[in-house]
Coordinates of N, CA, C and O in Angstrom, one line a residue:
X774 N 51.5 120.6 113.5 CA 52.3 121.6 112.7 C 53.2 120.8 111.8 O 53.8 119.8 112.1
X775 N 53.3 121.7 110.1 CA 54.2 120.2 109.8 C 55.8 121.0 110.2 O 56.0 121.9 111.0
X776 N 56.5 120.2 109.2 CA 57.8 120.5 109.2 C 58.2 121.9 108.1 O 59.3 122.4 107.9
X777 N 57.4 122.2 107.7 CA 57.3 123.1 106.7 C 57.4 124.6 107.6 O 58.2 125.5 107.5
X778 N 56.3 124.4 108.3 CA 55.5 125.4 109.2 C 56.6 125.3 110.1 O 57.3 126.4 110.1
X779 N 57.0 124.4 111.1 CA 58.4 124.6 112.1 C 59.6 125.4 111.3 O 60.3 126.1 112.1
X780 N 59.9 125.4 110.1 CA 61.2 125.7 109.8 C 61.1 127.5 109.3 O 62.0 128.3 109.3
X781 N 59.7 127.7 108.8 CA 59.2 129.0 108.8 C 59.0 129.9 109.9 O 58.8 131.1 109.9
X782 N 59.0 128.9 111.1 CA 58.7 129.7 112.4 C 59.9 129.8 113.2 O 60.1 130.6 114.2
X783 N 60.9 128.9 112.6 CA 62.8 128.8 113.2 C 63.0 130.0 112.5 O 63.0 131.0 113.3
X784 N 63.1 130.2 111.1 CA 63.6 131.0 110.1 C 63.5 132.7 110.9 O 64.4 133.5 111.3
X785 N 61.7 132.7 110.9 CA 61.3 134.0 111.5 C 62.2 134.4 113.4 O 62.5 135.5 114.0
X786 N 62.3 133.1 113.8 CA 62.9 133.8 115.1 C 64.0 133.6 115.0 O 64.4 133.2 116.1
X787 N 65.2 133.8 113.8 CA 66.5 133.8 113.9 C 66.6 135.3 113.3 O 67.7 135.9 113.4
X788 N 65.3 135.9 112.7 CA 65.7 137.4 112.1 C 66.0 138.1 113.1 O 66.0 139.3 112.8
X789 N 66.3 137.8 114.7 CA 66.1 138.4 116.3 C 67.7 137.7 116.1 O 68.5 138.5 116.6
X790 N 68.2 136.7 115.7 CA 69.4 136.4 116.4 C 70.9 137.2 116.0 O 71.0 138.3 115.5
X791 N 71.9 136.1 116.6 CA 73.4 136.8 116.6 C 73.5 136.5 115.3 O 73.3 135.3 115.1
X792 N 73.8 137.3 114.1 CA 74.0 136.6 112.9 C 75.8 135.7 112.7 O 76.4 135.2 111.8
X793 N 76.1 136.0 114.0 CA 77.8 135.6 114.1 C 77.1 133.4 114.6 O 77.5 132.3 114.2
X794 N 76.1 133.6 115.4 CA 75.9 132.3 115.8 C 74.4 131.6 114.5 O 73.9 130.5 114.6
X795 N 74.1 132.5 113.7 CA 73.4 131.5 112.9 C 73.5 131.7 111.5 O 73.5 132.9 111.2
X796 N 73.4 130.8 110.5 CA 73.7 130.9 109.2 C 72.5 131.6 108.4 O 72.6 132.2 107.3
X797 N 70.9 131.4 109.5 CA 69.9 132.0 109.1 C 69.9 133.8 109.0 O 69.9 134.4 108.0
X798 N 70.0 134.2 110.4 CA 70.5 135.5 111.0 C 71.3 136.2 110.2 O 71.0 137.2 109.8
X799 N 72.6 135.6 109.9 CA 73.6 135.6 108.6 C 73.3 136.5 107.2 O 73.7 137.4 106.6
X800 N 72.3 135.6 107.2 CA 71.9 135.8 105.4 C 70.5 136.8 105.5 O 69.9 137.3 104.5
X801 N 70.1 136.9 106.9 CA 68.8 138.1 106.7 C 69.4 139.5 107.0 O 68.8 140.5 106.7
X802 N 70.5 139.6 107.5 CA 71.4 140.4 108.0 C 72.1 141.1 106.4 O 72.4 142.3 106.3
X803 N 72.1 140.3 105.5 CA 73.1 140.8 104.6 C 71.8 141.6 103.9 O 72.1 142.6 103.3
X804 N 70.3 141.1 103.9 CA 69.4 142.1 103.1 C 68.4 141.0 102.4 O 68.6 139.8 102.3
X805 N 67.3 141.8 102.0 CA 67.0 141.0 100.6 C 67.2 140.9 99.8 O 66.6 139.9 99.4
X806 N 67.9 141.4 99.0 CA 68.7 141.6 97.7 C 69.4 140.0 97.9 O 68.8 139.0 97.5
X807 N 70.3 140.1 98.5 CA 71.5 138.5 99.0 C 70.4 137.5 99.2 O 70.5 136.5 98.5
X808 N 69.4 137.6 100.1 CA 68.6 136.6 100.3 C 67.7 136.1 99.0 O 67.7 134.9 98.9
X809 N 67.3 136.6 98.3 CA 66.8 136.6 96.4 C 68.2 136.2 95.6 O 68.3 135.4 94.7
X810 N 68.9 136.6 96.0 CA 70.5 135.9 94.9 C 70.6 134.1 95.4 O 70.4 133.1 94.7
X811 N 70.8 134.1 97.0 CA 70.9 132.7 97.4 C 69.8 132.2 96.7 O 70.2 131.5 95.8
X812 N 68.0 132.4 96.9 CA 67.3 131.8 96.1 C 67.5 131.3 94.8 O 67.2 130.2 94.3
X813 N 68.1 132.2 94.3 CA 68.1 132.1 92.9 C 69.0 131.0 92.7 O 68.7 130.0 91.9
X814 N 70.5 131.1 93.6 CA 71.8 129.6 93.2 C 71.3 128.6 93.6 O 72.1 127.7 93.6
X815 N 70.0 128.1 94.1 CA 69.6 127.0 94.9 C 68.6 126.7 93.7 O 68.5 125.6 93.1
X816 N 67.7 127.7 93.4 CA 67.2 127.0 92.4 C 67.5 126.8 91.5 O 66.8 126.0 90.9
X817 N 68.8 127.1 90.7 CA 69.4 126.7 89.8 C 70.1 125.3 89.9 O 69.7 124.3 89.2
X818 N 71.3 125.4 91.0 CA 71.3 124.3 91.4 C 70.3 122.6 90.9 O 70.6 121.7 90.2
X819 N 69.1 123.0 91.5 CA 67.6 122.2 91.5 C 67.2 121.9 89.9 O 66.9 120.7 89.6
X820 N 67.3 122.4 89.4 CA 67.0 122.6 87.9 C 68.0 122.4 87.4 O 67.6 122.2 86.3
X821 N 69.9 122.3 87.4 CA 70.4 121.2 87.0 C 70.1 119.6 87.5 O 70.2 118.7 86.7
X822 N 69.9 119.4 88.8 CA 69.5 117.9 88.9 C 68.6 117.4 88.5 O 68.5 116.2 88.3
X823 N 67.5 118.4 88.4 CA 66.2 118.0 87.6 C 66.8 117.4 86.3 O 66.8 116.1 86.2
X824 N 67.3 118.3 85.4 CA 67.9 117.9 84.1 C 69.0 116.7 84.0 O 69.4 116.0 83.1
X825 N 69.6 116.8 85.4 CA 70.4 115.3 85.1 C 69.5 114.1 85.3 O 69.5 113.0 84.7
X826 N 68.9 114.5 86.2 CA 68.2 112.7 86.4 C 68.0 112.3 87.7 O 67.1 111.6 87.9
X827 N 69.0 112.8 88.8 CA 69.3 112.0 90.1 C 68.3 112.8 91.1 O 68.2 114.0 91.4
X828 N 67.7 111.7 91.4 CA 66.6 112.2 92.4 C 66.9 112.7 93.8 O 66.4 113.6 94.4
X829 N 68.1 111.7 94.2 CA 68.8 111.9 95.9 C 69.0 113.5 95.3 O 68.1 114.4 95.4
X830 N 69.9 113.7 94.9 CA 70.5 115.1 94.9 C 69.3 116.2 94.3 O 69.1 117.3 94.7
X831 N 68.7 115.6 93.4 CA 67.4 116.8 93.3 C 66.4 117.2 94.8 O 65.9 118.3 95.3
X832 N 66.3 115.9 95.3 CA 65.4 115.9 96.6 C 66.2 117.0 97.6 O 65.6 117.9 98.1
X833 N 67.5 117.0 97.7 CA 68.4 117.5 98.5 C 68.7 119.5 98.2 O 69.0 120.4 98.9
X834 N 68.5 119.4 96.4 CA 68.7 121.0 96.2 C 67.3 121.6 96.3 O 67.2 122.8 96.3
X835 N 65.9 120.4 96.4 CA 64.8 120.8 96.9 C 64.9 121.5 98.0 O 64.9 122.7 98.2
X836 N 65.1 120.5 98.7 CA 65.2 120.8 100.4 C 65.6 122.5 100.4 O 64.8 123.2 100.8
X837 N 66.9 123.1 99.9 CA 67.6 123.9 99.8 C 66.7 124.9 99.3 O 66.4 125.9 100.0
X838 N 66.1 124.7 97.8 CA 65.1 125.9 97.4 C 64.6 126.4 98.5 O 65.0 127.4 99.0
X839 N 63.4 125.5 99.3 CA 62.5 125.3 99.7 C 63.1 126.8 101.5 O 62.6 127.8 101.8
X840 N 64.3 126.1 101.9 CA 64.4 127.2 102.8 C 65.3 128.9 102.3 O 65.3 130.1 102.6
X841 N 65.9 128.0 101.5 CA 66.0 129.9 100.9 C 64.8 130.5 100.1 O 64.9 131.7 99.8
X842 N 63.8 129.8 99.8 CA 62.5 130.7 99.5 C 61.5 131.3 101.0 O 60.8 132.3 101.1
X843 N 61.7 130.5 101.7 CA 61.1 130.9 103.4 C 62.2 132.3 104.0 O 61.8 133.4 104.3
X844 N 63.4 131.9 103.9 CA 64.4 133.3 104.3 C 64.2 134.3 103.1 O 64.0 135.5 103.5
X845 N 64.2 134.1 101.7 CA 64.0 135.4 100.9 C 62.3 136.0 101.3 O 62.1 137.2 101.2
X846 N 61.2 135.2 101.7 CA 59.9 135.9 102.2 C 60.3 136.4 103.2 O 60.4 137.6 103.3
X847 N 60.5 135.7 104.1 CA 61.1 136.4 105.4 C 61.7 138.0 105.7 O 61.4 139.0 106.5
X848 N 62.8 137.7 104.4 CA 63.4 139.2 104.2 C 62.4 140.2 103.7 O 62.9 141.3 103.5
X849 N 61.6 140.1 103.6 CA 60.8 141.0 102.9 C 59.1 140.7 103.9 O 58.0 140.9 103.4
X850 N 59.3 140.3 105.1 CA 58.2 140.0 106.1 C 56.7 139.5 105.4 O 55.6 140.0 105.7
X851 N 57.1 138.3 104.5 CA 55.8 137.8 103.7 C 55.8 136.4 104.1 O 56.9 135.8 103.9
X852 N 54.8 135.7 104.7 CA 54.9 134.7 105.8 C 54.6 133.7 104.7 O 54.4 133.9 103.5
X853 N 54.8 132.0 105.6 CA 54.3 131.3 104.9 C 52.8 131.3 104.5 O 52.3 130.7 103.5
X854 N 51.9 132.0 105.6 CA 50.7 132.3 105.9 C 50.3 133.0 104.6 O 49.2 132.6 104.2
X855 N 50.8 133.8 104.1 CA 50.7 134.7 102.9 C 50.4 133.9 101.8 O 49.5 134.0 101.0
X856 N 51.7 132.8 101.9 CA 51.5 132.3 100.6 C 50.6 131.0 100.9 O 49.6 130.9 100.1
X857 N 50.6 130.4 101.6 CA 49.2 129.3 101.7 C 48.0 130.0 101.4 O 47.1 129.4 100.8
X858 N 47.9 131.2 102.0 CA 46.2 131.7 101.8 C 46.7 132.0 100.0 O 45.8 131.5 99.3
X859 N 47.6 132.7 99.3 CA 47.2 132.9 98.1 C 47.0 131.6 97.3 O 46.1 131.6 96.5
X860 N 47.7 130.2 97.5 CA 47.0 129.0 96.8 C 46.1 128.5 97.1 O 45.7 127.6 96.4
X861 N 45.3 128.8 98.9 CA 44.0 128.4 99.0 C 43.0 129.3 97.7 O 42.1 128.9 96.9
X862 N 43.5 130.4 97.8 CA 42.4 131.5 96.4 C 42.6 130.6 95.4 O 41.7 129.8 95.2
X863 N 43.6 130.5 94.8 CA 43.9 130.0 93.4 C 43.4 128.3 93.3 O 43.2 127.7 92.3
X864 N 43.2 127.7 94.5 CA 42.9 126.5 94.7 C 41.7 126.3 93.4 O 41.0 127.3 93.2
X865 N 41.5 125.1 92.6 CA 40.4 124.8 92.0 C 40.1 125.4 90.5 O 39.3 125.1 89.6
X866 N 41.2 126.6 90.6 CA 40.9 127.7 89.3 C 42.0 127.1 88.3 O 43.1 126.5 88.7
X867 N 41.5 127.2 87.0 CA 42.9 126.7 86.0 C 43.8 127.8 86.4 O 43.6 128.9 86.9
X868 N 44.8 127.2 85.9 CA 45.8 128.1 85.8 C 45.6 129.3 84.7 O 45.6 130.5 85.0
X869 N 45.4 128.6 83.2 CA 45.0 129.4 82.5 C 44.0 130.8 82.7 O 44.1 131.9 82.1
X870 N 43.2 130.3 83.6 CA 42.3 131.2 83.9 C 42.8 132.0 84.7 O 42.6 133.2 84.5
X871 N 43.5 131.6 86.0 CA 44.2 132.2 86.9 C 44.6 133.8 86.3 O 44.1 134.9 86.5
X872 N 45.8 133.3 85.4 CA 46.8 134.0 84.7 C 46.5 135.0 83.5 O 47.4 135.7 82.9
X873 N 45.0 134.9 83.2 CA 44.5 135.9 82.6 C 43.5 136.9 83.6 O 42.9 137.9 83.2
X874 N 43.5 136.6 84.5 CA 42.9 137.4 85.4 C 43.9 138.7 86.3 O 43.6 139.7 86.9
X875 N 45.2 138.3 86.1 CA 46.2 139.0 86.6 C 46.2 140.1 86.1 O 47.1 140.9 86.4

């Protein structure tokens, strides 16, 4: 299992927890709406260090995207599973083509 997959399966069994004892629990508690805003300051975040240059701190607001996009699916009960099977489909296809088929 990677680490990807462990932190999507933490994520999912904190939407059961005390949201007073976790920062996950916390933020599924407040809704999806809040959970889609956090996404959004983290990717932004990411997309200023992209544009500066520094990789430590881009790797780090990665990190950050990466689990506020697992808690905003979460909020809205769309697994990692969801999204791996939709880029196994898209696997191999241009994009271009992809996105004219939508």
């Amino acid at each position: 299992m990677s680490a990807l997959e462990r932190l999507s399966e933490t994520i999912l069994a904190r939407k059961a927890a005390d949201p007073e004892s976790s920062w996950t629990a916390k933020l599924l508690a407040k809704g999806p709406e809040k959970c889609a805003e956090k996404f959004g300051e983290e990717a932004i975040e990411a997309i200023i260090e992209a544009v500066k240059g520094d990789r430590v701190k881009l790797t780090s607001e990665a990190a950050d995207v990466v689990y506020h996009l697992l808690v905003m699916l979460a909020s809205r009960d769309v697994s990692l599973a969801d999204v791996v099977a939709e880029l196994e489909r898209r696997e191999g296809v241009s994009g271009i083509v992809e996105k004219a088929a939508r």
